[in-house]
PDB file of C-alpha atoms in Angstrom:
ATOM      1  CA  UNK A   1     -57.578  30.683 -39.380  1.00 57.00           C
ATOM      2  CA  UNK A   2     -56.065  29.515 -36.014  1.00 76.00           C
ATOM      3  CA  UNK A   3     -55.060  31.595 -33.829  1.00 85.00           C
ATOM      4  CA  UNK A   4     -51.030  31.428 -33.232  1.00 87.00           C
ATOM      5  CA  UNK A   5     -49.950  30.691 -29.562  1.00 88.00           C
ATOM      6  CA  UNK A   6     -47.049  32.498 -28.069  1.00 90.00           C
ATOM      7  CA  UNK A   7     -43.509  30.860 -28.321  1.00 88.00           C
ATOM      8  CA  UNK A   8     -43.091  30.318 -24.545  1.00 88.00           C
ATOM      9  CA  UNK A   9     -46.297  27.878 -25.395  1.00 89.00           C
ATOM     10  CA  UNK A  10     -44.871  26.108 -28.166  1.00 91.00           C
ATOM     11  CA  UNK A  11     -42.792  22.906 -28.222  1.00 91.00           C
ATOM     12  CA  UNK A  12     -40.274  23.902 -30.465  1.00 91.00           C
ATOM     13  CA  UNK A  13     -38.301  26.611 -28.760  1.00 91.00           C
ATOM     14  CA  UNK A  14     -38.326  24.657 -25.198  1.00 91.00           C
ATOM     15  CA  UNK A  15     -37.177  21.755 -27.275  1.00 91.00           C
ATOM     16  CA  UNK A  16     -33.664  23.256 -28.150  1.00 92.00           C
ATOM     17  CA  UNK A  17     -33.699  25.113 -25.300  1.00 93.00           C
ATOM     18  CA  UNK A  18     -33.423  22.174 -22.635  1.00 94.00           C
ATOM     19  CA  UNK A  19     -30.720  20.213 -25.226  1.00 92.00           C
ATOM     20  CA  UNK A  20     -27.759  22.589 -24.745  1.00 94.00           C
ATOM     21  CA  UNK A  21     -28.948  23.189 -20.871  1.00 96.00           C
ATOM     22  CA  UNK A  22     -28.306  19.469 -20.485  1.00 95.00           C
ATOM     23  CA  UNK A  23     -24.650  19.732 -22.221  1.00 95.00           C
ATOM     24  CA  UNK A  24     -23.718  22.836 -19.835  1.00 96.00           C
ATOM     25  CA  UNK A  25     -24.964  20.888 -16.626  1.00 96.00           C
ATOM     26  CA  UNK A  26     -23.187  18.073 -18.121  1.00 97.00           C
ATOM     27  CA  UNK A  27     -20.116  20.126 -18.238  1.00 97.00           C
ATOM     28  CA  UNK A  28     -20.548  21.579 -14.925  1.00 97.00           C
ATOM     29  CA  UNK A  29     -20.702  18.133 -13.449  1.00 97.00           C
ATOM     30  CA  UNK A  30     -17.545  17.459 -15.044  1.00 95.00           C
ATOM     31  CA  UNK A  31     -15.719  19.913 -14.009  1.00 94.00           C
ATOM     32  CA  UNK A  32     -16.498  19.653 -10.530  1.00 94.00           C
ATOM     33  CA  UNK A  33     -15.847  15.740 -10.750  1.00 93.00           C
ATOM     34  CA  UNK A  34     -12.950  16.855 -11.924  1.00 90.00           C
ATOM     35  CA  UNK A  35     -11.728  18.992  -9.523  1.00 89.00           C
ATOM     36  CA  UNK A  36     -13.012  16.971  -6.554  1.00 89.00           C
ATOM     37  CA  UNK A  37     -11.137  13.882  -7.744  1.00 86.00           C
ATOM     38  CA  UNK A  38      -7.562  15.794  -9.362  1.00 75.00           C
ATOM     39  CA  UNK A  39      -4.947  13.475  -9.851  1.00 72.00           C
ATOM     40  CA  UNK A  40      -1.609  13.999  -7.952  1.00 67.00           C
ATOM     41  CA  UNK A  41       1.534  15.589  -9.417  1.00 62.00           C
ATOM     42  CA  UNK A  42       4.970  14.610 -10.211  1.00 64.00           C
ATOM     43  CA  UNK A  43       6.560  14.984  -6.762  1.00 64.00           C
ATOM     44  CA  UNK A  44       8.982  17.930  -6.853  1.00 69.00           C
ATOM     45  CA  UNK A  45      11.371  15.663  -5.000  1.00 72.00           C
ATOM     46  CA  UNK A  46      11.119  13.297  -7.304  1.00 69.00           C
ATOM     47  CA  UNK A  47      15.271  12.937  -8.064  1.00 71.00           C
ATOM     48  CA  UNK A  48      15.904  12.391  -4.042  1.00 71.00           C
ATOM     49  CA  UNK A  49      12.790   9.714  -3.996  1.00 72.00           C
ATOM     50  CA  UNK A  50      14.456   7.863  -7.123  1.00 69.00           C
ATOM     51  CA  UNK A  51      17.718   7.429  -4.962  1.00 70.00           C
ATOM     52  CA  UNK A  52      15.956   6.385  -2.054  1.00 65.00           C
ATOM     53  CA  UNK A  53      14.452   3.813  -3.924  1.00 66.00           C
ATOM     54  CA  UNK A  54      18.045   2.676  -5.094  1.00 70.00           C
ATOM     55  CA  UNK A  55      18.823   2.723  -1.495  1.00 71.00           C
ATOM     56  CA  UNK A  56      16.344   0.159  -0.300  1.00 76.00           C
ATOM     57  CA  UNK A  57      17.301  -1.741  -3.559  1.00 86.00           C
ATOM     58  CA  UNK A  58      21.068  -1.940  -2.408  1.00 89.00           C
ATOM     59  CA  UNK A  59      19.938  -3.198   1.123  1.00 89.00           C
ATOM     60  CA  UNK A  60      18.183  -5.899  -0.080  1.00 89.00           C
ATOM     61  CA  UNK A  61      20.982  -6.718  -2.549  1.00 91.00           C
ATOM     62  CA  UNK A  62      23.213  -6.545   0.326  1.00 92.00           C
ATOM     63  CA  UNK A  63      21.188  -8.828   2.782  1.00 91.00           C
ATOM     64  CA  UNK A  64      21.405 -11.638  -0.417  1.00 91.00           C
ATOM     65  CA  UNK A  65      25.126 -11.343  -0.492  1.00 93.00           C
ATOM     66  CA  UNK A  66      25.885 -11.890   3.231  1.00 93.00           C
ATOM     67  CA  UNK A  67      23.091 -14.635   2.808  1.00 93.00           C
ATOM     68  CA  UNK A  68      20.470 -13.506   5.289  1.00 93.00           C
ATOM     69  CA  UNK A  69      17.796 -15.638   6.192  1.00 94.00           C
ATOM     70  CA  UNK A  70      14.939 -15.938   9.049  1.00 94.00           C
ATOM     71  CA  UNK A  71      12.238 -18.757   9.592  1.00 93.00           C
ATOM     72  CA  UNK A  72       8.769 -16.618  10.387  1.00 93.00           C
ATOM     73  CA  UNK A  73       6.384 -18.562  12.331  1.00 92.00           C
ATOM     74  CA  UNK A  74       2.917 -17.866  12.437  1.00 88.00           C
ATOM     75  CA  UNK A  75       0.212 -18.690  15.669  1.00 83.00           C
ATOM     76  CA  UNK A  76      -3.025 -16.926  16.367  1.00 78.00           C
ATOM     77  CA  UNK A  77      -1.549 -15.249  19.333  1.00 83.00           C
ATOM     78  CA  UNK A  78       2.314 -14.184  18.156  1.00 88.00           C
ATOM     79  CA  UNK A  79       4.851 -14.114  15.788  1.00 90.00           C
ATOM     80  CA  UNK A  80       8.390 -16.006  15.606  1.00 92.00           C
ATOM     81  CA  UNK A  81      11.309 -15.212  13.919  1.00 93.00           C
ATOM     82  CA  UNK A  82      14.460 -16.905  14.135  1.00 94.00           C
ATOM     83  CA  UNK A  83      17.749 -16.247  11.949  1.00 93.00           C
ATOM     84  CA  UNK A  84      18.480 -19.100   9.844  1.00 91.00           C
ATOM     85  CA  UNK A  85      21.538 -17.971   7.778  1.00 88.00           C
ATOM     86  CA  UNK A  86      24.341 -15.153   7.084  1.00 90.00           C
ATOM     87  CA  UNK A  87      26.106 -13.345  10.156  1.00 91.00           C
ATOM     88  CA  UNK A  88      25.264 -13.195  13.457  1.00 90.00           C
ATOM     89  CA  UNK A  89      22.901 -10.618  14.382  1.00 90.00           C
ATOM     90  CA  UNK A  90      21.534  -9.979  17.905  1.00 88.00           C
ATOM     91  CA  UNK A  91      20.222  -6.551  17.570  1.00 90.00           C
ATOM     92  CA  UNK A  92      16.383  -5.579  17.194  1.00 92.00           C
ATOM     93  CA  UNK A  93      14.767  -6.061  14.048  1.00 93.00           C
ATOM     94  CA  UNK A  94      12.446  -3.426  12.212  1.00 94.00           C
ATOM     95  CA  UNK A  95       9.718  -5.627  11.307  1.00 93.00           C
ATOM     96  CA  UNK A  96       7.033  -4.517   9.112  1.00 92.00           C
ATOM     97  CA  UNK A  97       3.842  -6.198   7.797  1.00 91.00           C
ATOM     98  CA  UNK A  98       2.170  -4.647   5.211  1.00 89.00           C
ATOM     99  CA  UNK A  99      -1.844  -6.118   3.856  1.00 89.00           C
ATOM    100  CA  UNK A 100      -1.564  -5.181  -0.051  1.00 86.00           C
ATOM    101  CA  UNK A 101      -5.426  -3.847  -0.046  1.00 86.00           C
ATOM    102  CA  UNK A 102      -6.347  -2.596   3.906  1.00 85.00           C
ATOM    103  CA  UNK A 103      -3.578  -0.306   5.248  1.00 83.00           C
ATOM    104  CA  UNK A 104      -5.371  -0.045   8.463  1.00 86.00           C
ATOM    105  CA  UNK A 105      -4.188  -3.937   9.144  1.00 88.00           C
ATOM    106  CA  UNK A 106      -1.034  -2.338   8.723  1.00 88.00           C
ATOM    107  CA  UNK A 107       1.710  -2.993  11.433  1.00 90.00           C
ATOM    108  CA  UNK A 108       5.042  -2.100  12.294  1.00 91.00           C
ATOM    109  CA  UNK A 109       7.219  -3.042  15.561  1.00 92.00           C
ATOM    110  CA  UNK A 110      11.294  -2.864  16.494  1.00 92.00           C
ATOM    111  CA  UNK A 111      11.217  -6.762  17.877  1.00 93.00           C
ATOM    112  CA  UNK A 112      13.833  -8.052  19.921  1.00 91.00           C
ATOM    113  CA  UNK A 113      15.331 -11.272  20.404  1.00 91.00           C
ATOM    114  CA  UNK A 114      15.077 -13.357  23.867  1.00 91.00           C
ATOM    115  CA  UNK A 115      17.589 -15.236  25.384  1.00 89.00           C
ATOM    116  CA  UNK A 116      17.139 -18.094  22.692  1.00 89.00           C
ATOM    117  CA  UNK A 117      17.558 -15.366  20.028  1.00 90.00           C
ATOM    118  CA  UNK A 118      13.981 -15.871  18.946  1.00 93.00           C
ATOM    119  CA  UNK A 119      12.060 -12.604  18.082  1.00 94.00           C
ATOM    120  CA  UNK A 120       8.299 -12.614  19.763  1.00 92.00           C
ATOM    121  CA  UNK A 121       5.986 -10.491  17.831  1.00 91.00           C
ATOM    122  CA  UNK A 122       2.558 -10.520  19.966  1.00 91.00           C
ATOM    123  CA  UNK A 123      -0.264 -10.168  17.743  1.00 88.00           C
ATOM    124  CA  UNK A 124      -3.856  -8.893  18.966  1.00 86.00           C
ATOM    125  CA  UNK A 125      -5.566 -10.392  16.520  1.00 84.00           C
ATOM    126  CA  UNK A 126      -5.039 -13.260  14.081  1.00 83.00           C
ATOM    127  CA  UNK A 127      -3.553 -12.604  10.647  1.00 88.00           C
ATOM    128  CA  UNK A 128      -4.282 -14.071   7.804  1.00 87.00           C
ATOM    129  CA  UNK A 129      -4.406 -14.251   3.676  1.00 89.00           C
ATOM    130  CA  UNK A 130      -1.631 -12.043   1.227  1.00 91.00           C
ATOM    131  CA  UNK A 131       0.995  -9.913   3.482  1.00 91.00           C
ATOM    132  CA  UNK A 132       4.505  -7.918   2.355  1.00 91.00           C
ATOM    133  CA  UNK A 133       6.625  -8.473   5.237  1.00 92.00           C
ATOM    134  CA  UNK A 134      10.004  -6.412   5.886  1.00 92.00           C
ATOM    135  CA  UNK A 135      12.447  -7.314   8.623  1.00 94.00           C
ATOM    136  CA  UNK A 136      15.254  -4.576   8.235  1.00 93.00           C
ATOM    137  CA  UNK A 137      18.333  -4.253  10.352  1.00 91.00           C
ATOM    138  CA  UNK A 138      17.725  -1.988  13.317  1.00 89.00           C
ATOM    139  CA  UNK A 139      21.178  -0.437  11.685  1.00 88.00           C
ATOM    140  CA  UNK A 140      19.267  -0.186   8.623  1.00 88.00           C
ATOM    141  CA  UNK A 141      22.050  -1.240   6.400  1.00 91.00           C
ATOM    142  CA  UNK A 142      20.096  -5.185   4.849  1.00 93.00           C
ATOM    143  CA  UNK A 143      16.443  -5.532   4.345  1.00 92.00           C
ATOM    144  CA  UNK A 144      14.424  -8.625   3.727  1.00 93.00           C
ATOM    145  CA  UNK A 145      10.975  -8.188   1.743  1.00 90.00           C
ATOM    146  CA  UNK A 146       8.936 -10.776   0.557  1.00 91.00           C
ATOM    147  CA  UNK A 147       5.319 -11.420  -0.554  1.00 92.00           C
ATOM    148  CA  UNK A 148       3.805 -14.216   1.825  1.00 92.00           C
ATOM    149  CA  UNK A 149       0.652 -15.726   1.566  1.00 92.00           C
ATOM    150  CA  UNK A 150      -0.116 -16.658   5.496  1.00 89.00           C
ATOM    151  CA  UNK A 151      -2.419 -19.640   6.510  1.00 84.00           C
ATOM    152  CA  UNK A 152      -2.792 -21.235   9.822  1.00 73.00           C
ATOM    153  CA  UNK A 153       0.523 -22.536  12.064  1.00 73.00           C
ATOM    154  CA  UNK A 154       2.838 -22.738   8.764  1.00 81.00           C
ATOM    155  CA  UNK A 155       6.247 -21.673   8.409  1.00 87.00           C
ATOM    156  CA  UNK A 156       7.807 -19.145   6.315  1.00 89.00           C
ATOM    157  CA  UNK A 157      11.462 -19.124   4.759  1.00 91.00           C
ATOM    158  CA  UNK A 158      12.331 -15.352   4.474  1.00 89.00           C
ATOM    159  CA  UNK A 159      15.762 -14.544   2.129  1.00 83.00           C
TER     160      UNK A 159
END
């Protein structure tokens, strides 16, 4: 008769030993995924952010109905925009460029107009491809946002 090797020797016992040891490190690693990567919650202001949105929905309403408009020209070295339509308006403009995937392109400046009410925005670098641009009333009451896809010297109708 052989004789019988301890269990600590044997295949079996390791065998469904290691199987739930992988599900608990499994679970470990899941949980601390989990934790590491939580998802935000419902923000507690979330009534007051609702009506801000509104807000910003109402300026740009409002900028349609007094029928603002701006021609946005594009050069490697600046930015031009000139008012093309609705009321008068001579003060600075909140403009605000915004890349849809690299918010470190990012850029926001209060322009204001020269003495051929043209609004120079120098640019450091070149821009280029998808952009949201926002030209707001330095009084903040209209906005103008639009998707535009830039390309090189073109013009851009803003309304």
């Amino acid at each position: 008769m052989s004789k019988q090797l301890p269990w600590y020797k044997q295949f079996w016992p390791w065998f469904l030993i290691v199987l739930p040891m992988c599900a608990v490190v499994a679970s470990i690693t899941t949980l601390k995924i989990a934790l590491d990567n939580s998802d935000s919650l419902v923000a507690e202001e979330y009534y007051k952010e609702g009506k801000g949105i509104n807000m910003d929905l109402r300026k740009i309403k409002y900028a349609q109905q007094i029928g603002m408009k701006f021609l946005v020209k594009v050069s490697d070295q600046e930015l031009q925009i000139t008012q093309q339509g609705g009321p008068e308006y001579r003060a600075a403009l909140n403009v605000q460029f915004y890349h849809p995937t690299l918010e470190d392109k990012d850029f926001s400046i209060n322009a204001t107009a020269d003495a051929n009410y043209v609004y120079r925005i120098p640019l450091s670098a070149a821009i280029a491809g998808p952009w949201e641009v926002r030209i707001e009333g330095f009084d903040g009451k209209w906005r103008i946002q639009q998707r535009i896809d830039i390309k090189d010297d073109v013009e851009y109708w803003l309304n």
